[in-house]
Coordinates of C-alpha atoms in Angstrom, one line a residue:
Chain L
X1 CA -11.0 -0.2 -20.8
X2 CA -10.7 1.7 -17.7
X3 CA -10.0 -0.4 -14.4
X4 CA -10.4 0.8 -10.8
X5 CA -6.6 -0.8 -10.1
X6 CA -4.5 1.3 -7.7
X7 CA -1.7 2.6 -9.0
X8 CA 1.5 1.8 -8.3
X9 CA 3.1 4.4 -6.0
X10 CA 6.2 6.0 -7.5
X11 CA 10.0 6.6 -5.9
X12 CA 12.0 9.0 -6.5
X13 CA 15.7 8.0 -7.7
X14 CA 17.1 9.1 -4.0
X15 CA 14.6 6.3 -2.6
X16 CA 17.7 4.0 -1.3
X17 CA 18.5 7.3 0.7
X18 CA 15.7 7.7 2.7
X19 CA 16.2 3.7 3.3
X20 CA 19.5 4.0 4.6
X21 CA 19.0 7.3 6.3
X22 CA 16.4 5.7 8.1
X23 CA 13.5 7.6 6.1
X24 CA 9.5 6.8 7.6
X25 CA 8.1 6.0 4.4
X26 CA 4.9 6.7 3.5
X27 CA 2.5 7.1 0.6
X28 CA 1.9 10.9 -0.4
X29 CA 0.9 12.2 -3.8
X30 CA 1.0 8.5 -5.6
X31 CA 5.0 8.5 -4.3
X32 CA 6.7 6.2 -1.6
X33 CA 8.4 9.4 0.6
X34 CA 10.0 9.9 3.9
X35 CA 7.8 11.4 6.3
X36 CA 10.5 11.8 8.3
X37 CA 14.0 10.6 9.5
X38 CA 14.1 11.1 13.3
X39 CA 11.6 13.7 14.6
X40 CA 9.5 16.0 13.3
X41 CA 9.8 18.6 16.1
X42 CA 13.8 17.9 15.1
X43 CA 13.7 18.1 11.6
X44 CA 11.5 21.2 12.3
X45 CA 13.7 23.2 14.5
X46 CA 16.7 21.7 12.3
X47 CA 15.8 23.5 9.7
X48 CA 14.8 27.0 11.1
X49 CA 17.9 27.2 13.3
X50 CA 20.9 25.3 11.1
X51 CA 20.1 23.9 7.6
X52 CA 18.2 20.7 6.6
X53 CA 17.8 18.8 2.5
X54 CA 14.4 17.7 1.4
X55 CA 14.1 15.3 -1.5
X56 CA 11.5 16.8 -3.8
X57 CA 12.1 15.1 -6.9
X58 CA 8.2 14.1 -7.1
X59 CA 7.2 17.4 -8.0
X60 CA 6.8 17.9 -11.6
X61 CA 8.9 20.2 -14.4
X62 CA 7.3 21.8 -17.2
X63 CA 9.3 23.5 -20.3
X64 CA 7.4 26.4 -22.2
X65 CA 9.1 27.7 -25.2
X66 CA 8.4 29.3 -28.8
X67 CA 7.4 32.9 -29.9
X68 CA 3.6 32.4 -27.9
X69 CA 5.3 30.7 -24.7
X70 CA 4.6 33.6 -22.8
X71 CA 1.1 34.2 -24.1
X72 CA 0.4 30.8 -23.1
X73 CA 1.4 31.3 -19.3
X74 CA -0.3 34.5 -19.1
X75 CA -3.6 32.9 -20.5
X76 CA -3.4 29.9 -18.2
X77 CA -1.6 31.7 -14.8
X78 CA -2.9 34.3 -12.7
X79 CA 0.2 36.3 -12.2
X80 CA 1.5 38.6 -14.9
X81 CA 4.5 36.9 -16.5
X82 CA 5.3 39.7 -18.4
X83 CA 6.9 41.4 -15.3
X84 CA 9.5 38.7 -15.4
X85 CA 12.7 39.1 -16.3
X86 CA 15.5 36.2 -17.3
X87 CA 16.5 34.8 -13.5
X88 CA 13.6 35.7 -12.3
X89 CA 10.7 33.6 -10.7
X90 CA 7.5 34.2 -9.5
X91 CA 4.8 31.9 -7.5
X92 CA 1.1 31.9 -10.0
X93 CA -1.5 29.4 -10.1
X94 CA -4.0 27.8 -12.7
X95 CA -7.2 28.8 -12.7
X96 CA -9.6 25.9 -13.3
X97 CA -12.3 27.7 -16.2
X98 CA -14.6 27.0 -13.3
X99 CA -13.4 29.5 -10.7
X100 CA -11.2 26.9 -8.9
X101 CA -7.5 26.5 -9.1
X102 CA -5.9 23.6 -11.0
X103 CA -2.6 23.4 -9.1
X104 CA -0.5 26.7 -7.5
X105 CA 3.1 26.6 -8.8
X106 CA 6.3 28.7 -9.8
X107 CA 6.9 30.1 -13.1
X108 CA 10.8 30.6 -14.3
X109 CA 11.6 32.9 -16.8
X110 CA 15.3 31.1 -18.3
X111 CA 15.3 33.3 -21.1
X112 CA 13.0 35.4 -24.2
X113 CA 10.5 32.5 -24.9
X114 CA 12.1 29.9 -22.5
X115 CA 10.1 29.4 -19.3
X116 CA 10.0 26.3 -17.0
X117 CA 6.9 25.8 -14.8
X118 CA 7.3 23.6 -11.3
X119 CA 4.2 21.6 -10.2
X120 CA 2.9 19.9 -7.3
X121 CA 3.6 16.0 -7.5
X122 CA 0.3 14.7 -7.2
X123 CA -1.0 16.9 -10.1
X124 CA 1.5 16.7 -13.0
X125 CA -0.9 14.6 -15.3
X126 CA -3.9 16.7 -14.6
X127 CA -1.9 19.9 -15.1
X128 CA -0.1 19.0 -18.0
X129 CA -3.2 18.0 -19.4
X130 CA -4.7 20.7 -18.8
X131 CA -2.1 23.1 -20.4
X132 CA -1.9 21.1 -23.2
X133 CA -5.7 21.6 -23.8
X134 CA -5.0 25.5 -23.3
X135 CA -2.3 25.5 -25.9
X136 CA -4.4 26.6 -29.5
X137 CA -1.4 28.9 -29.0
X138 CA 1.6 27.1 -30.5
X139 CA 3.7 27.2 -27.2
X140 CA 6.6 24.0 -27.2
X141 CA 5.5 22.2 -24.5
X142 CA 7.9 19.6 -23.0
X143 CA 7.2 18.1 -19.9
X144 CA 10.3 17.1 -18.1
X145 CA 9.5 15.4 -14.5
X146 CA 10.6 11.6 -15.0
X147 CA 14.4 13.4 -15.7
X148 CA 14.8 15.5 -13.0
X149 CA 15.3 15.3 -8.8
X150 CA 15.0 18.5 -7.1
X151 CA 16.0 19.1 -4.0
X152 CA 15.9 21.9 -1.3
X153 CA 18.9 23.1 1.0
X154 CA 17.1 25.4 3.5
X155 CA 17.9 27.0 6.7
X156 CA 19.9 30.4 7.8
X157 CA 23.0 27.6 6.8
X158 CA 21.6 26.7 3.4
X159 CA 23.7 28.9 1.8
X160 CA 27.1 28.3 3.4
X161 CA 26.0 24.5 2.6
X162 CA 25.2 25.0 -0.8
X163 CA 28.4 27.9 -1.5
X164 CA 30.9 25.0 -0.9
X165 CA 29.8 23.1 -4.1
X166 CA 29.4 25.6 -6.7
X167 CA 31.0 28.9 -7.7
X168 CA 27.5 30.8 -8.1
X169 CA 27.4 33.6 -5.9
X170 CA 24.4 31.2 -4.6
X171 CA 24.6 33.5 -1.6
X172 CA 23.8 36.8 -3.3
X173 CA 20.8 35.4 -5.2
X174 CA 17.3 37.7 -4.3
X175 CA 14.5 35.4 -3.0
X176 CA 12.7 34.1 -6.0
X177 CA 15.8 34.4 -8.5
X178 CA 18.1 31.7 -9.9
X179 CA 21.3 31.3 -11.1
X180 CA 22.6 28.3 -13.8
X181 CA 26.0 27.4 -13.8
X182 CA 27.9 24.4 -12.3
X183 CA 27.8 22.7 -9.3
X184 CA 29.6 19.8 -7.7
X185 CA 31.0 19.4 -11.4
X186 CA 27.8 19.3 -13.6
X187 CA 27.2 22.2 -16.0
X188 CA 24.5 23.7 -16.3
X189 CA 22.6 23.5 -12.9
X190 CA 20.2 25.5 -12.2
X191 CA 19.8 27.0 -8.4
X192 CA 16.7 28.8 -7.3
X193 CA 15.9 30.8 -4.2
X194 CA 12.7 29.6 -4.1
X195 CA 11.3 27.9 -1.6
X196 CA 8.4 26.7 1.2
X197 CA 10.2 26.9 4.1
X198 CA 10.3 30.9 5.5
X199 CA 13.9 30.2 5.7
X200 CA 16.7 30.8 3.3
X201 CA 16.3 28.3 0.3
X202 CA 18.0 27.1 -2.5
X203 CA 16.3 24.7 -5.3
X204 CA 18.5 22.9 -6.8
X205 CA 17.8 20.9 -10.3
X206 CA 19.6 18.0 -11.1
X207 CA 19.6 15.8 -14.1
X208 CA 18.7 12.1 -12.3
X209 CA 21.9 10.3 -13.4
X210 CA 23.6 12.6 -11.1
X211 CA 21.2 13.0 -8.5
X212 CA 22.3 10.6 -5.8
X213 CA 26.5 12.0 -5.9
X214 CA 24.8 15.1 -5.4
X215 CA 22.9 14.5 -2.5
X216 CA 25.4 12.5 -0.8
X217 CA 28.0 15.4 -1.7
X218 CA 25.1 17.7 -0.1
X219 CA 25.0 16.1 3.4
X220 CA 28.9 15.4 3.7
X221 CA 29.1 19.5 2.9
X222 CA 26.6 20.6 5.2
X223 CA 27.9 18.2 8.2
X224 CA 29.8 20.8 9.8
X225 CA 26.5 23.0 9.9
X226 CA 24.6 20.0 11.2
X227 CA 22.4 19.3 8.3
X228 CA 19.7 16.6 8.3
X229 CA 18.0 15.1 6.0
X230 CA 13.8 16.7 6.3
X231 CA 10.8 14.6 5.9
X232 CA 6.9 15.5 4.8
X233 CA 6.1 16.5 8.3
X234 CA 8.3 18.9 9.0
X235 CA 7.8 20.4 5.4
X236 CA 4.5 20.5 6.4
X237 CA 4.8 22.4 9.8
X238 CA 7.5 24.7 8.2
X239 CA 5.1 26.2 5.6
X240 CA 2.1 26.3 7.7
X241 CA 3.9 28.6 9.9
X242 CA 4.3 31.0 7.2
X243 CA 0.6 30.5 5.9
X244 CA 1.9 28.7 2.5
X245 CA -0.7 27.0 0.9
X246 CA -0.8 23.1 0.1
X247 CA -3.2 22.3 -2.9
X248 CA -5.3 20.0 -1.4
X249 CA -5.9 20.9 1.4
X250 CA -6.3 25.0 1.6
X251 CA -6.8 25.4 -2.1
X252 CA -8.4 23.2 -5.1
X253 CA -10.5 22.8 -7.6
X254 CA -13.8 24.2 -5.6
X255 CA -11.8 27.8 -4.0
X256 CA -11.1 30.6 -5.7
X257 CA -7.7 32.7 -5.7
X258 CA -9.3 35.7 -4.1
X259 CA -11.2 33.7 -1.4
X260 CA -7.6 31.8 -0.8
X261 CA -6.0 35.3 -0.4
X262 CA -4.4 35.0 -3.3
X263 CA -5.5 38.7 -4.8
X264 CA -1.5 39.3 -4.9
X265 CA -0.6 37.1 -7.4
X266 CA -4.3 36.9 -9.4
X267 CA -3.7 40.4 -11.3
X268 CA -6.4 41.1 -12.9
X269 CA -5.0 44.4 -14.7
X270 CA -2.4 42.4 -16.8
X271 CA -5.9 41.4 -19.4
X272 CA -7.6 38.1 -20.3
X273 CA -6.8 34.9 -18.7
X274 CA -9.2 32.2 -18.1
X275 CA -11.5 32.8 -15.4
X276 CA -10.4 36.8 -15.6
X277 CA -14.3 37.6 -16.0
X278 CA -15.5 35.6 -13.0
X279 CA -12.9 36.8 -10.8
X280 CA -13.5 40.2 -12.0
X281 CA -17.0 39.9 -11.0
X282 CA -16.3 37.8 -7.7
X283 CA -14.1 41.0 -6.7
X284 CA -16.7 43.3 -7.3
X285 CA -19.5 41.7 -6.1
X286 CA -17.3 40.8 -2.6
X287 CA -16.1 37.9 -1.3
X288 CA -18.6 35.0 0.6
X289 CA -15.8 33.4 2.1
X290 CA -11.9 33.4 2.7
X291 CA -9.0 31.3 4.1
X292 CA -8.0 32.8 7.0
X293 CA -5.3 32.1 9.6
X294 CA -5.9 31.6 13.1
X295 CA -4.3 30.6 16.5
X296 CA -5.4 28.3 18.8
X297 CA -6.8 30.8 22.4
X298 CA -6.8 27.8 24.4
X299 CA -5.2 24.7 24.4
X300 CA -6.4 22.3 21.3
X301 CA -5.0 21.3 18.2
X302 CA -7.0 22.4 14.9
X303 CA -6.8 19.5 12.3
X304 CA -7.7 18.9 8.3
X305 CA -11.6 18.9 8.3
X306 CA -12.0 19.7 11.4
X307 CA -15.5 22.6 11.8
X308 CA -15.3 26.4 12.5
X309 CA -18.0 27.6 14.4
X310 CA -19.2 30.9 16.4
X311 CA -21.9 30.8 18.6
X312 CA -22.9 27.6 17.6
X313 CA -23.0 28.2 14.5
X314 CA -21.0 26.3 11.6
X315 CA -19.0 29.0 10.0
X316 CA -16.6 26.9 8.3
X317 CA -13.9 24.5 7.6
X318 CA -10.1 24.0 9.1
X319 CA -7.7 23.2 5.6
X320 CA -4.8 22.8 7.2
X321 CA -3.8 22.4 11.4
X322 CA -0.9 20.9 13.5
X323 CA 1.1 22.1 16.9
X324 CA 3.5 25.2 16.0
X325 CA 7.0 23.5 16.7
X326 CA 8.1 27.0 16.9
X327 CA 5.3 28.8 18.4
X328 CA 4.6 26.0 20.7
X329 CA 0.2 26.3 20.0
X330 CA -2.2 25.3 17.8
X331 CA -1.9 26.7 14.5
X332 CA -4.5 26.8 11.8
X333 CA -6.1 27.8 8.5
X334 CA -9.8 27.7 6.9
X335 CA -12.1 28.9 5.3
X336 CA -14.8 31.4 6.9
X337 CA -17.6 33.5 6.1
X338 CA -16.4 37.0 5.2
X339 CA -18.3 38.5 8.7
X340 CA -15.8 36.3 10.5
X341 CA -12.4 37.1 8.0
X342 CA -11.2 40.4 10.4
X343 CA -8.4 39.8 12.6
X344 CA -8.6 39.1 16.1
X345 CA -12.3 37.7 15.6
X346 CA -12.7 34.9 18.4
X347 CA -14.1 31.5 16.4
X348 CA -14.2 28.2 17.7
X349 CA -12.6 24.9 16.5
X350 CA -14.6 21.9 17.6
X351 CA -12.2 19.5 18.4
X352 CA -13.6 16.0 19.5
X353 CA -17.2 17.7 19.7
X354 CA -16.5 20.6 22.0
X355 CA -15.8 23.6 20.9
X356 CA -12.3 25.7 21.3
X357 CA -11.3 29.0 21.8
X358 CA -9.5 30.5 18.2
X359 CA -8.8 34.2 17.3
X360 CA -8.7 34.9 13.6
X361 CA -4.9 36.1 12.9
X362 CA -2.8 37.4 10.0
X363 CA -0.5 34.7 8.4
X364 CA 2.8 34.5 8.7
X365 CA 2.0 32.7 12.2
X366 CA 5.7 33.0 12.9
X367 CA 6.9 37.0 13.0
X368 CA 10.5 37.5 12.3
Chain S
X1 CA 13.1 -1.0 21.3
X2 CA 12.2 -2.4 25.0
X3 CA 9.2 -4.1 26.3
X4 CA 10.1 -4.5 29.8
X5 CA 8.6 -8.2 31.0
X6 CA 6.8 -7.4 34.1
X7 CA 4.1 -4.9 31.7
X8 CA 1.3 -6.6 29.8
X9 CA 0.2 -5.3 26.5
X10 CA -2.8 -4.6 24.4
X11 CA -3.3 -4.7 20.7
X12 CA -4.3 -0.7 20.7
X13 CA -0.9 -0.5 21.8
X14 CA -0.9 0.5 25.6
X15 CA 1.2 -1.2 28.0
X16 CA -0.2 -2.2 31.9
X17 CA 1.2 -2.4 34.8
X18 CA -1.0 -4.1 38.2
X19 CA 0.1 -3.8 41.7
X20 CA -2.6 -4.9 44.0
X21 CA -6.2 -3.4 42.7
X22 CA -4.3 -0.4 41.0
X23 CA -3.7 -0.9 37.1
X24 CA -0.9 2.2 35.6
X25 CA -1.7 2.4 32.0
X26 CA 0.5 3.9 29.1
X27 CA 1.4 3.6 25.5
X28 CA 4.1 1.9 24.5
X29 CA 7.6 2.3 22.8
X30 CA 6.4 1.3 19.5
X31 CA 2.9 3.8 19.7
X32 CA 5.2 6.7 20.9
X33 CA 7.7 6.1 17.5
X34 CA 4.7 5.1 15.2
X35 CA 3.0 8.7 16.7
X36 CA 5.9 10.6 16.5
X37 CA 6.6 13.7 18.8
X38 CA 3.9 13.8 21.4
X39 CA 3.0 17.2 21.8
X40 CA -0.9 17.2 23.2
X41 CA -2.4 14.5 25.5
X42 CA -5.9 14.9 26.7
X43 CA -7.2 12.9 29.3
X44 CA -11.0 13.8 30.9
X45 CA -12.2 10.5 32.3
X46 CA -10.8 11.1 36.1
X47 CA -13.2 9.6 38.4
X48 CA -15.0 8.1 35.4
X49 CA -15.7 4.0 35.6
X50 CA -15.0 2.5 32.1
X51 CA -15.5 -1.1 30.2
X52 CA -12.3 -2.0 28.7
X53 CA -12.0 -1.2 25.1
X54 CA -13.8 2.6 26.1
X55 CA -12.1 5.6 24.9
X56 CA -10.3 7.5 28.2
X57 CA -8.6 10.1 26.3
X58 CA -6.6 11.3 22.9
X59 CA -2.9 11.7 22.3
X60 CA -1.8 14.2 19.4
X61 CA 1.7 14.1 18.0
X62 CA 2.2 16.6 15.6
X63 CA 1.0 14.9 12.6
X64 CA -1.8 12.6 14.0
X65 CA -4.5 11.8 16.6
X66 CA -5.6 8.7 18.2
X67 CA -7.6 7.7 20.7
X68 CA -6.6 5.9 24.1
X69 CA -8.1 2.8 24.6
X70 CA -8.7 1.5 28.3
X71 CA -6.9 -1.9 28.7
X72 CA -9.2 -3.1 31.9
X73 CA -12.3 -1.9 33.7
X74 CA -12.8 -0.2 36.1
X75 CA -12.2 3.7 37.4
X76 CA -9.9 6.6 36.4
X77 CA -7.9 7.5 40.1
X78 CA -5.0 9.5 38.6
X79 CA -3.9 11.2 35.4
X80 CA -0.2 12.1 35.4
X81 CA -0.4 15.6 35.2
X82 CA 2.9 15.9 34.5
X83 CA 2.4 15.3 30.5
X84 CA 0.3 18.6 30.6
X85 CA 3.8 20.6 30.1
X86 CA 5.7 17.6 29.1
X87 CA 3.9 15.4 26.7
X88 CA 7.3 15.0 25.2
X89 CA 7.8 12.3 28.5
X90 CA 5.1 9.7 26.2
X91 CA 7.9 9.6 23.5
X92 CA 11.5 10.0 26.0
X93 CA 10.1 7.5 28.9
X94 CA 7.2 5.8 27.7
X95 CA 7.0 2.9 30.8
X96 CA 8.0 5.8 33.1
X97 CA 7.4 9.3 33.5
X98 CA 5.5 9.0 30.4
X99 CA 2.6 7.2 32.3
X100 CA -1.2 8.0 31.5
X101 CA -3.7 6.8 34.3
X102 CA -4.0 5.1 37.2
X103 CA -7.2 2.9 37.7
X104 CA -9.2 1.1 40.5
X105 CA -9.3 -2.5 39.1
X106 CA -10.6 -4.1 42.1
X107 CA -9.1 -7.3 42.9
X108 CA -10.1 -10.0 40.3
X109 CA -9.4 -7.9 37.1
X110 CA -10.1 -9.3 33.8
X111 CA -6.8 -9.9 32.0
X112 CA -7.8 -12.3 29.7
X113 CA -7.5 -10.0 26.6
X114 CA -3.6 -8.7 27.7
X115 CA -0.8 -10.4 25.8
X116 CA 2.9 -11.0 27.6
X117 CA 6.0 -8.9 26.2
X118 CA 6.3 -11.3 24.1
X119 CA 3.2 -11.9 22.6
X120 CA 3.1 -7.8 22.2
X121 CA 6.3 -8.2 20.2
X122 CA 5.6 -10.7 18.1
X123 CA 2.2 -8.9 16.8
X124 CA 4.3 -5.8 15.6
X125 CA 7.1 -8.1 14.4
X126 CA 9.7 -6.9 16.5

């Protein structure tokens, strides 16, 4: 019988870390995390100036493999898989049979019929679920999450942090490649340039038994660059101000790929997928709505849920919105209607019932 | 973390300080690490006469919002201007430079509802 008991939040296996490192820990996703460790305007700049580690074990790993593994991600992802090539990754999304999205995530491609698929944390039962209900296919599907921590070394020192502990050429890797090899002694270990950041990233994916050496070796290597250990919030403000989505919040189950401005990786050329037809039709019929980005005109701070409006009129919704650490303003995203999407369009935020001066900009908020 | 003896405190987390029938409220150490970096504060009320409890303004760090309570009736004189460029000041000197308001209390203010230092401490098991 189904009961309405909450469940038990989850740690990740680096959870005595965060303790000692003196980690704010807070629910997120159905895990205990660290929201952050001293500051999030710290952490923030940490990472965009020297290099800082996030612990983000609590997202989820997928393994697709078998003759149809690749017909099964290019039936259940937007992106064409079939561009990939072994080493290469590439950022996709579900689509939901109903016009929404599932989850975003990254597809690997490890080798001919060997793909891995990375998850967001709080949706690795629904999506596994739900490719498991896709699969009339015959794909080997093994879902890996409770073995492995991830973590991310990222900063314009990531890879100098990262290059003492392995003898990849970690610093020659293409953004959205990887390399497997060894590293801080374990075989096998596979090192992505992935990442959520706008900086230089590396992914690294480490069976849990050796999880906690590895981070600990982590920090002492990166100590002369000034490492720190990165909390939620600063993830959070990192990605914003390069426009990266968070499920949840700018996409879900109700927006579609095209209004989210994800046309770049929903191609509709590569054939069938689920929901190819209604986004077909959505494309050529015009988009109602889209996410776009904004900054804030005058002073104000857009927040989650917060209402877009133009001459007093609701227009939409803020998804995501915090302070720029780096831009040092109001930074947001939302949804619109369409007549408002065009760059440089003033809107208002109302923020604590009065409404606030916005212009409709181009994601990345932060030029380089 | 210090809670200097000569403030009183309320439950919402501001700290008060009366000299004569002036009142100087802030937040205190505790709000400004539970917050996190103060980046926005936004006071309106000056010259506005408030019950206690009343909202006089908001303070954003950048992950959340909350409201400022007022710890005492009575009227807005002053809002430290100062935290318009340096909101920072809430989280470096939080009994200092980091002040919000000063208010008009008159001379019989109501102070029944303030706790000591050490009442404050105890409540957020310090």
């Amino acid at each position: 019988m189904a009961t309405t008991d909450t469940q038990a939040l989850r740690r990740t296996v680096l959870y005595d870390e965060h303790v000692k490192l003196k980690g704010q820990i807070i629910p997120f996703a159905g895990w205990e995390m660290p929201v952050r460790y001293s500051s999030d305007l710290e952490e923030h700049l940490c990472v965009r100036e020297k290099v800082g580690i996030f612990d983000v074990s609590h997202m989820g790993e997928f393994l697709i493999k078998g003759p149809s593994a690749l017909a099964l991600i290019q039936k259940v992802t937007t992106n064409d898989a079939s561009k990939l090539t072994p080493g290469k990754a590439q950022y996709s999304c579900f689509p939901n049979g109903k016009g929404g999205i599932v989850d975003d995530c990254i597809v690997y491609m490890k080798g001919e019929n060997d793909y891995m698929i990375v998850v967001n944390a709080g949706n690795i039962a629904k999506d596994w679920d739900w490719i498991n209900k896709q699969n009339d296919l015959g794909a080997t599907l093994e879902n890996v999450s409770d073995d492995y921590s991830l973590f991310s070394v990222s900063g314009p020192l990531a890879a100098a942090t990262v290059a003492k502990l392995t003898d990849m050429p970690v610093g020659d890797l293409a953004y959205y490649t990887f390399a497997t090899g060894t590293f801080n002694g374990i075989p096998n270990i596979l090192i992505a340039t992935t990442g959520y950041t706008g900086e230089k990233c590396f992914e690294i994916l480490i069976p849990n038994e050796h999880a906690v050496k590895c981070w600990v070796d982590l920090m002492e290597a990166g100590k002369e660059f000034g490492i720190q250990p990165i909390g939620l919030g600063a993830r959070d403000t990192l990605r914003l101000e390069m426009g990266y989505m968070l499920y949840g919040n700018d996409i879900d189950d109700t927006t579609s790929p095209l209004e989210a401005g994800l046309g770049w990786i929903t191609k509709l050329a590569k054939g069938s997928f689920i929901d190819s037809d209604k986004l077909n039709q959505q494309k050529a019929d015009g988009l109602k709505r889209k996410l776009v980005g904004f900054e804030m005109i005058d002073r104000g701070i857009p927040r989650h849920d917060y209402v877009l409006s133009s001459g007093g009129n609701v227009i939409g919704k803020v998804t995501s919105g915090s302070q720029s650490p780096s831009l040092k303003k109001g930074i947001g995203m939302g949804y619109v209607e369409a007549a408002f999407a065009t760059e440089g369009t003033e809107i208002d935020v109302i923020i604590r019932d009065k409404p606030v001066k916005a212009k409709v900009v181009k994601p990345p908020f932060l030029k380089r | 973390m210090e809670f200097p003896s000569d403030l009183m405190y309320t439950k919402d987390h501001e700290w008060v300080r009366i000299q004569g029938n002036t009142a100087v409220v802030g937040v205190t150490a505790f709000a400004a690490r539970e917050l996190g970096d103060v980046v926005y504060v936004e006071i309106e009320t000056e010259g506005d006469t408030l019950e206690k409890h009343d909202v006089f303004g908001t303070v954003e760090a950048v992950k959340t919002v909350s409201d400022l309570f007022l710890p005492i009736s009575g009227t807005i004189k002053e809002v430290n201007e100062a935290l318009q460029d340096q909101p920072e000041l809430v989280n470096s000197q939080p009994y200092g430079k980091g002040w919000m308001i000063k208010m008009d209390v008159g001379s019989d203010p109501d102070i029944s509802d303030l706790m000591t230092a050490e009442e404050y401490t105890k409540l957020i098991g310090m």
